Amino acid sequence: MAIQQPILEARDLTKRYALGETIVDALRGVSLTVQPGEFVALMGSSGSGKSTLLHLLGGLDRPTTGDVILGGETISDLDDDAATRLRRDRTGFVFQFFNLIPLLDAAENVGLPLTIAGQDPRRGEAAERVRDVFELVDLGGKQHHRPDQLSAGEQQRVAIARALVNRPAIVLADEPTGNLDFTTGGEILEALWRSCAQRGQTIVLVTHDAKAAAYADRVEVIQDGLIRDEIVLGRRADHTTTALIARLAQLGL
Amino acid sequence: MTGLGRFAWRSLRARPLRTALSIVGIALGVAVLFAALATDAGIEAGVGRTVDAVMGQSDLRIGAFEERGLSQSSLAAIRATPGVTVAAPVLEQQTYLQRDPLTTSDATAGAYGSPVTVIGIDPAIDGTAAGIHDLQLAAGQGLTSGGAAEALVPASLAHDLGLGISDTLTILGSNGPEPYRIVGLLAGGGPDPTAAGRAVVVPLASTSALFGSRGASWVDVRLADAATVGGVIAELDQSLTFEPYVLSDRADLAASLQASTAGFQALTALIAAVTLFGGAFLIFNTLSMTLSERVREIGLLRAAGATRRQVHRLVLVQALILGVAGSILGLVLGFGLSILIVRTVGLLGDRGVPIDGPIVPPQGVAFAILVGILVTLAAALEPAIQAGRISPIEALRPAQAGRRSIAGQLRWLAAVVVTVGVAGLAFWPIALGPFGVPGSGTDAAGIGRPLLVYAVLLIVTLLTPLVLGPLGRLASLPFALFLPTEARLSRGSLSRDRKRTALTVGALTIGLAMIVALGGLAGSAHAATDAWLTDVIPGDLVATSIRPVGAAEGVSEQLAAVAGVARVSPIARFAVAFRGVRLDAAAVAGSDLGADGRLTFLAGDRRAALIALDAGGSTIVPQAVADEFGLQVGDTLELPVGGGEAVDERIVGVVARGMPGQSGEAILIGWSDATSHFGVLGADAFAIRFAPGQAVAAGPALAAVARGLALEPTPLSGIESAINDAFDRLFSLFDTLALLAVLIAGLGIVNTLTMNVYERVREIGILRAAGMTRRQVWRMVVVEAGTMGVVGAFLGCLAGVVLGFALGGVAGLGSSAGGPTIPWLRIGLAAAFGIGIAMLAAFQPARIASRISIVRAVQFE
């Protein structure tokens, strides 16, 4: 893999917040680079700080100290409006719980970032993009189903399509399979994988599940607000977990 | 239970703003209700006081039928009637005081501008312990018997006039000014509350110098203990045969006074009910909001063993807390409001009944609290049932916004409507008194109109959820022009919980409907007044006299001789009795009305009718009178003229509007009949028509001539504006109350929007994560409110126009004929106000929405 300009760079991030009376250091100095087209997994147990890191990377939250640089632009000191525009145009999010707007149908949900940006997702190039991502997540024909008419897996794939629709620089997925059974979780991961493998989509995935992490090119292990280890798996199509689990076991995880 | 009670209290305390809003909502409703009750009690007390003051210690009043009054021989006959112990003659006449520029300062000029009522009494009877009319002196002494030119003046009036004891008061009589010496100051406003403190009491014997040889306007009679009113009436029937008279007792007077205030009371009651309705919406919203937030908690309670009944009780206890707090606050606010009402309205109705107080009726306090709590509990019924249905499993599953059935919506609405309706029905008889709305004839019709209003509002409220979808889409169109993204995203949230949106919009609709309906009523009252006067008065101005001006005096000719005057037509107003009812009548010259082109004939031949009127034996009746008595052209009115005799007047025409009378429209009678049969001595007004284009030039000259003849010239527009001013004062009060209702609706919108925001914290989090700015979120909520505002404004204005037509002629406010008008300006203002209030209400919820933390929103489950 040739040396490229990283698409995403985190430099010495710390995040401290107050939980009632106690001060919590969620991140204690995390640095990370992601190359274009990379699929990176952040692994760790509950409370390790992996979700906090994802929020900082996507501009949902601001670090206490440190910088996040997306596509050459420092985003960690942007004001709320600028951070919002950045999210709208450059990032896509997938959350654990099926984050669809129940009143909108699948196509409308997918078109949401376009709608927010003032485009009509039913017309022209925008409509083309919506159709395209529907194909990618294998949901062709379900455009006009409402969220309550879709299965849990289908709902999450709609959420992935929404994250992909404005061709973001990076897709950030926070435990997208956490709420799903084994098989359905697999469909989700396949969809993410396809976008990475076929479209060169950069993805950062947060998970505590080795099966999900096995889809990644590289796994960053987070513990107590620090990156404990890096496991490079390389690009593979078999997604076997054996090697990963062996490494994790060595780390005592 | 105590544990659950504490739970209820805590859950209210957890959301102080929302709890406060609900309490304020119910408080405003109770406040208007209580203010209506307190004002009502004040009106009743005012009526009672007026009856006492007017009737004094008398049991029976014998009124003069003819303008020349009751003669000395009639008085003697009354005194000689068995059973009569005291007979006190009274003369009452309106006139003006003359200001002496040398002795009075300019500051008092205003006090001389309005008319005063001169009350002539017999000092030998009244003012003594045995008298019928109680004259309480604040200073000085009473009148001496014998007819000296002495006067008693209310202390407040004397102060306004800048006069004191021993000063000279110059009263304008029909033969010029007459000096009177003030000998005493009366406590309070004087003997006649309807004179609003502008009364001057003089010896009856001295009034011949002022008003010529007029007899008593009436004789008040006290009966011996053993005598009965009926028996004395029978005796009078035998002894008092030479002059026609009209008998009235306390009950008659009270009835006529109450009748003149009933329209006001009915409308106040109606607005109170409507406001309370709005309060109920607010309570309902609050409770269901609290519930939807606590579904899991209640599920846990149920899982932990709480019974359905306990959950019901939990919600009802919350409602009870809100209801009690709101009702108590409402009483305080209501008392303040009633002070405002009493101050604004002052005198009520065409009889000028003063409102006392405000009086706090003990049963009113209980009633207002009871209604407040009942309405609150009714509003809590549906949320309580919903809460009871929450299954223990809910605690284990993620919250899902459930859709409730239409049947559920209707059931709840029906419950609230029935409760408020029953409360209203219980309240209306108190408000109306036992006499109903005048002009409508019966009690049933009096209650009928408010019921009609209620029905219209009910239908609108029930229809709202059904039309919400299409109307909401239409309503969001204007917003979509400017904020397409926000409009698209907010569109769906109106249908999120149709019932809640419908109720919120419903409250706004009802408040706005009241404002528009009142505007329509005020507009049609104005239009009716203007059209009425223009339709029937054959002149540009009216010169009024304080005494009847006989045809022989040549006043008419002198006025007509002024350059630029085209026509002078004499008019006299008097009363006749028909089928035992007092009927206003006016003596007019048919030829003048014909030449001037006045009167709109609905039946009968115009030319022939007007000629027949002048010839005698004929009458023209206004449609209102024809409708009331079921009369038509060709019928004959048998009108008693005293001495057991009657004259027949054949109806030769029915007109759209008659002359304005004292308490309605007057029938028209020719001058020849009026003077020969009904004791009319002369004109009390002259309608003067200028030649085209001459009004400005001839006006001053005519005014000078008229004043020289002791006439007061008033342009028609002046009369119109005086009537309209009275309407406006009343309507501004009603408007204030209706605005309160809209304000409550505004609070409801705050509640609903807040609830919508809390329900989609997660959704808003996603929208923010997907790139929606804070400003966009803020605008989305405001657009949502604006859409509700537009829907509410549309429905409200529509219902208001319908109501305006339905209310058309609430007696004493608008008249039956003339037709309601559509108040476009007011519709515009009301719509803007409603939409504005709605968007203003969005401010806080929008702020909450825009500040939602994305990280928390997307993690929160």
Tab-separated table of N, CA and C in Angstrom, chain A residues 51 55 60-61 80-81 84 87-88 93 95 97 99-104 108 112-113 115-116 118 122 146 162, chain B residues 403 485 488-489 491-493 495-496 762-763 766-774 776 854-855 858-861:
chain	number	residue	atom	x	y	z
A	51	SER	N	-16.412	4.611	21.863
A	51	SER	CA	-17.500	5.416	21.290
A	51	SER	C	-17.181	6.901	21.373
A	55	HIS	N	-17.115	9.628	18.345
A	55	HIS	CA	-17.855	10.899	18.341
A	55	HIS	C	-16.931	12.064	18.022
A	60	LEU	N	-19.083	14.995	16.305
A	60	LEU	CA	-20.312	15.060	17.108
A	60	LEU	C	-20.011	15.739	18.436
A	61	ASP	N	-18.756	15.673	18.835
A	61	ASP	CA	-18.366	16.197	20.140
A	61	ASP	C	-16.969	16.794	19.956
A	80	ASP	N	-20.142	25.147	16.061
A	80	ASP	CA	-21.194	24.138	15.884
A	80	ASP	C	-21.715	24.091	14.451
A	81	ASP	N	-21.928	25.276	13.848
A	81	ASP	CA	-22.485	25.313	12.490
A	81	ASP	C	-21.518	24.684	11.490
A	84	THR	N	-21.390	21.063	11.916
A	84	THR	CA	-22.608	20.460	11.380
A	84	THR	C	-22.525	20.312	9.866
A	87	ARG	N	-20.342	17.465	9.041
A	87	ARG	CA	-21.029	16.177	9.197
A	87	ARG	C	-21.933	15.915	8.007
A	88	ARG	N	-22.623	16.984	7.579
A	88	ARG	CA	-23.580	16.830	6.493
A	88	ARG	C	-22.875	16.426	5.202
A	93	PHE	N	-22.947	8.666	9.514
A	93	PHE	CA	-22.987	7.938	10.777
A	93	PHE	C	-23.951	6.764	10.723
A	95	PHE	N	-25.609	4.262	13.751
A	95	PHE	CA	-25.633	4.040	15.195
A	95	PHE	C	-26.140	2.646	15.527
A	97	PHE	N	-28.706	1.726	17.569
A	97	PHE	CA	-30.152	1.552	17.484
A	97	PHE	C	-30.617	2.116	16.163
A	99	ASN	N	-31.618	4.058	13.737
A	99	ASN	CA	-31.888	5.483	13.837
A	99	ASN	C	-32.598	6.020	12.622
A	100	LEU	N	-33.807	5.510	12.430
A	100	LEU	CA	-34.590	6.012	11.308
A	100	LEU	C	-35.699	6.898	11.844
A	101	ILE	N	-36.129	7.861	11.006
A	101	ILE	CA	-37.251	8.715	11.384
A	101	ILE	C	-38.524	7.949	11.037
A	102	PRO	N	-39.322	7.580	12.049
A	102	PRO	CA	-40.443	6.660	11.793
A	102	PRO	C	-41.482	7.214	10.820
A	103	LEU	N	-41.570	8.540	10.688
A	103	LEU	CA	-42.614	9.109	9.846
A	103	LEU	C	-42.227	9.146	8.365
A	104	LEU	N	-40.924	8.930	8.116
A	104	LEU	CA	-40.467	8.984	6.719
A	104	LEU	C	-40.279	7.562	6.193
A	108	GLU	N	-37.007	8.279	1.870
A	108	GLU	CA	-36.929	9.609	2.483
A	108	GLU	C	-35.868	9.635	3.579
A	112	LEU	N	-32.313	11.899	3.604
A	112	LEU	CA	-32.333	12.934	4.634
A	112	LEU	C	-31.155	13.925	4.555
A	113	PRO	N	-29.904	13.431	4.451
A	113	PRO	CA	-28.790	14.397	4.390
A	113	PRO	C	-28.921	15.322	3.179
A	115	THR	N	-31.833	16.185	1.793
A	115	THR	CA	-32.944	17.098	2.119
A	115	THR	C	-32.435	18.231	3.007
A	116	ILE	N	-31.666	17.844	4.024
A	116	ILE	CA	-31.152	18.859	4.942
A	116	ILE	C	-30.284	19.862	4.197
A	118	GLY	N	-30.815	20.874	1.396
A	118	GLY	CA	-31.656	21.688	0.526
A	118	GLY	C	-31.873	21.095	-0.849
A	122	ARG	N	-35.787	13.335	-4.581
A	122	ARG	CA	-36.634	12.583	-5.506
A	122	ARG	C	-36.306	12.944	-6.955
A	146	ARG	N	-42.132	1.870	5.135
A	146	ARG	CA	-41.858	2.689	6.309
A	146	ARG	C	-41.044	1.850	7.296
A	162	ARG	N	-28.130	5.622	4.213
A	162	ARG	CA	-28.203	7.046	4.512
A	162	ARG	C	-26.791	7.601	4.779
B	403	ARG	N	-49.895	4.536	17.849
B	403	ARG	CA	-50.974	5.342	17.269
B	403	ARG	C	-52.259	4.946	17.962
B	485	THR	N	-36.733	22.886	3.441
B	485	THR	CA	-36.207	21.743	4.183
B	485	THR	C	-36.950	21.568	5.492
B	488	ARG	N	-40.497	20.443	5.037
B	488	ARG	CA	-40.607	19.023	4.722
B	488	ARG	C	-40.457	18.156	5.968
B	489	LEU	N	-39.494	18.523	6.785
B	489	LEU	CA	-39.205	17.703	7.952
B	489	LEU	C	-40.230	17.886	9.059
B	491	ARG	N	-43.374	18.492	8.523
B	491	ARG	CA	-44.687	18.105	8.037
B	491	ARG	C	-45.248	16.911	8.808
B	492	GLY	N	-44.379	15.919	8.952
B	492	GLY	CA	-44.852	14.670	9.539
B	492	GLY	C	-45.228	14.789	11.004
B	493	SER	N	-44.619	15.734	11.713
B	493	SER	CA	-44.806	15.705	13.158
B	493	SER	C	-46.204	16.134	13.581
B	495	SER	N	-48.843	14.915	12.322
B	495	SER	CA	-49.648	13.698	12.358
B	495	SER	C	-49.040	12.671	13.298
B	496	ARG	N	-47.985	13.076	14.029
B	496	ARG	CA	-47.341	12.177	14.991
B	496	ARG	C	-48.362	11.660	15.998
B	762	ARG	N	-34.330	11.582	20.072
B	762	ARG	CA	-33.504	10.696	19.287
B	762	ARG	C	-33.486	11.100	17.829
B	763	GLU	N	-34.687	11.356	17.298
B	763	GLU	CA	-34.794	11.753	15.898
B	763	GLU	C	-34.014	13.021	15.640
B	766	ILE	N	-30.448	12.329	15.419
B	766	ILE	CA	-30.048	11.785	14.114
B	766	ILE	C	-29.957	12.892	13.075
B	767	LEU	N	-30.975	13.771	13.098
B	767	LEU	CA	-30.991	14.867	12.132
B	767	LEU	C	-29.743	15.731	12.308
B	768	ARG	N	-29.385	15.964	13.578
B	768	ARG	CA	-28.203	16.788	13.836
B	768	ARG	C	-26.948	16.043	13.362
B	769	ALA	N	-26.901	14.726	13.641
B	769	ALA	CA	-25.740	13.939	13.227
B	769	ALA	C	-25.641	13.911	11.712
B	770	ALA	N	-26.804	13.913	11.047
B	770	ALA	CA	-26.814	13.847	9.590
B	770	ALA	C	-26.568	15.218	8.971
B	771	GLY	N	-26.352	16.242	9.822
B	771	GLY	CA	-25.922	17.510	9.263
B	771	GLY	C	-26.911	18.652	9.371
B	772	MET	N	-27.902	18.530	10.249
B	772	MET	CA	-28.845	19.626	10.419
B	772	MET	C	-28.260	20.590	11.450
B	773	THR	N	-28.246	21.867	11.127
B	773	THR	CA	-27.686	22.834	12.074
B	773	THR	C	-28.703	23.119	13.174
B	774	ARG	N	-28.189	23.710	14.272
B	774	ARG	CA	-29.086	24.092	15.367
B	774	ARG	C	-30.185	25.012	14.873
B	776	GLN	N	-31.430	25.206	11.930
B	776	GLN	CA	-32.435	24.476	11.145
B	776	GLN	C	-33.412	23.737	12.057
B	854	ILE	N	-26.234	15.732	20.693
B	854	ILE	CA	-26.311	14.617	19.736
B	854	ILE	C	-25.834	13.328	20.379
B	855	VAL	N	-24.713	13.444	21.090
B	855	VAL	CA	-24.107	12.251	21.665
B	855	VAL	C	-25.098	11.557	22.600
B	858	VAL	N	-28.277	10.013	20.659
B	858	VAL	CA	-28.158	8.784	19.893
B	858	VAL	C	-27.816	7.591	20.786
B	859	GLN	N	-27.322	7.885	21.995
B	859	GLN	CA	-26.984	6.771	22.879
B	859	GLN	C	-28.173	6.372	23.729
B	860	PHE	N	-28.964	7.408	24.039
B	860	PHE	CA	-30.118	7.223	24.916
B	860	PHE	C	-31.063	6.190	24.326
B	861	GLU	N	-31.471	5.270	25.170
B	861	GLU	CA	-32.438	4.298	24.637
B	861	GLU	C	-33.606	4.202	25.597
